[in-house]
Structure formats: structure tokens, C-alpha cells
Amino acid sequence: QVQLVESGGGSVQSGGSLRLSCAVSAGSYSRLSLGWFRQSPGKEREGLAAIEKDGLTTYAKSAKGRFTISQDSTKSNLFLQMSSLRLEDTAKYFCAADLRRMVDVKAADADPRWWGRGTQVTVSS
């Protein structure tokens, strides 16, 4: 059973930084592809960044240059370092996992198999 638990959300002023964490319990699986997503009221869920089993990282345009996805050496924790935060970054942020490559999940217009419950990020002026 894969379990994902996000933390690190909160309130931050525009231009500030925040680091989100996701505790990853991979169950019986040795490696997972992982990603960060967000959703705000009235908007579609947006994929932000992914890290594949081989360590390859990919970013959405909205995240590139401002957000960095990473894992610790044990692969038990996933991070999203966010900087230069904007009002429009306000959303609930989720980590997700899949056995498939995240790029393939996206190409198939599918959803990752496992999701955390999310952590709220609020950016204020």
C-alpha cells in the first residue's frame, strides 16, 4: 500500500519561498515515479513537476525556474522548493505516485495512481 503525506504548506507573502515535503511509503514497491500537482478552486488540477525512477526531472512552464523537485537519498521524502511565489500560486498542493513514468501518465492524459491529501499554500500581497 503506497501512502503519501504532504506537509509544509502555509501562508507566505508574494515573492517569498516555501518548501513542501511529502513522506513516501512505497509499500512493496521498490521504486516509484513521483510528482507534485496543485489545484485551486474553480481551476483544473495542474501538474507542476515530476521525478522519475531514474531521477529525471520535468517541469511545467508555470514551475520552471521557480520550483525545484527533489528527493532525499532514501527516496522516502519528496520535496518541492518554491521561490518567487506569486498570488496565483495559491492552491492546494498534492504529491502523487505511480509505477509508470510520469511523462507517460501525462501523455496518456491519465492520473497518477496514488495521491496524498494535499497541503494548502496561500500567497498574499
XYZ file of C-alpha atoms in Angstrom:
125
model
C 0.000 0.000 0.000
C 1.523 3.284 -1.113
C 0.976 6.186 1.259
C 1.790 9.813 0.614
C 1.572 12.542 3.254
C 2.253 16.167 2.376
C 3.411 18.859 4.771
C 4.988 22.285 4.728
C 2.130 24.338 3.369
C 1.151 27.640 4.885
C 0.834 31.340 4.271
C 3.611 33.313 2.632
C 3.943 36.773 1.150
C 4.332 37.321 -2.543
C 7.966 36.890 -3.548
C 8.637 34.533 -0.670
C 9.682 30.899 -0.587
C 8.237 27.710 0.796
C 9.383 24.102 0.865
C 6.819 21.353 0.654
C 7.549 17.820 1.770
C 5.870 14.531 1.006
C 6.569 11.462 3.107
C 6.523 8.485 0.777
C 5.745 4.962 1.944
C 6.248 2.798 -1.111
C 4.833 -0.386 0.392
C 6.079 -3.391 -1.504
C 7.293 -1.348 -4.461
C 10.984 -0.653 -4.715
C 10.754 2.471 -6.855
C 8.029 4.914 -7.768
C 7.688 7.834 -10.114
C 6.613 10.890 -8.149
C 5.122 14.250 -8.913
C 3.717 17.454 -7.486
C 0.338 18.811 -8.535
C -1.859 21.658 -7.420
C -5.458 22.699 -7.640
C -7.233 25.889 -6.727
C -10.997 26.426 -6.570
C -12.586 26.667 -9.989
C -9.439 25.579 -11.794
C -8.286 22.302 -13.238
C -5.619 20.333 -11.446
C -2.191 21.231 -12.747
C 0.904 19.081 -12.853
C 3.950 21.035 -11.711
C 6.951 18.766 -11.543
C 7.869 15.115 -11.671
C 10.808 12.931 -10.824
C 11.091 9.572 -12.490
C 12.561 6.374 -11.054
C 15.839 7.120 -12.808
C 15.953 10.622 -11.324
C 14.951 12.511 -14.454
C 13.005 15.640 -13.558
C 10.450 17.505 -15.646
C 8.642 20.771 -15.003
C 5.553 22.541 -16.199
C 6.073 26.002 -17.677
C 4.474 27.575 -14.612
C 7.024 25.898 -12.345
C 10.189 26.031 -14.395
C 12.801 28.346 -12.941
C 10.909 28.889 -9.685
C 10.192 25.398 -8.346
C 12.602 22.525 -7.762
C 11.583 18.927 -7.176
C 13.929 16.640 -5.294
C 14.150 13.514 -3.174
C 16.304 12.562 -0.252
C 18.808 9.732 -0.607
C 16.431 7.203 0.937
C 13.666 8.079 -1.583
C 11.338 8.299 1.400
C 10.812 12.011 1.142
C 9.869 14.132 -1.818
C 10.311 17.886 -1.791
C 9.144 20.885 -3.742
C 11.193 24.012 -3.157
C 9.186 27.007 -4.299
C 10.562 30.513 -4.652
C 9.408 33.855 -6.057
C 5.885 32.865 -5.111
C 3.023 34.721 -6.735
C -0.591 35.266 -5.773
C -1.608 32.793 -8.471
C 0.416 30.055 -6.769
C -2.252 29.912 -4.081
C -3.653 26.377 -4.247
C -3.783 23.021 -2.564
C -0.649 21.088 -3.416
C -0.598 17.330 -3.775
C 2.091 14.744 -4.261
C 1.292 11.714 -6.363
C 2.948 8.456 -7.302
C 2.748 5.849 -9.989
C 4.581 2.780 -11.198
C 4.578 4.210 -14.713
C 6.784 7.092 -15.762
C 5.046 10.366 -15.039
C 5.728 11.539 -18.585
C 3.795 8.503 -19.832
C 0.958 9.151 -17.398
C 0.728 12.692 -18.714
C 0.962 11.579 -22.356
C -1.937 9.199 -21.786
C -3.957 12.027 -20.223
C -4.277 9.802 -17.181
C -3.953 10.386 -13.463
C -1.268 9.002 -11.180
C -2.431 6.004 -9.221
C -1.736 7.207 -5.687
C -2.340 10.610 -4.123
C -1.747 12.374 -0.875
C -4.410 14.503 0.780
C -2.692 17.764 -0.021
C -1.342 20.788 1.790
C -2.640 24.329 1.358
C -0.384 27.125 0.155
C -1.674 30.670 0.370
C 0.296 33.550 -1.117
C -0.698 37.044 -0.071
C 0.374 40.510 -1.202
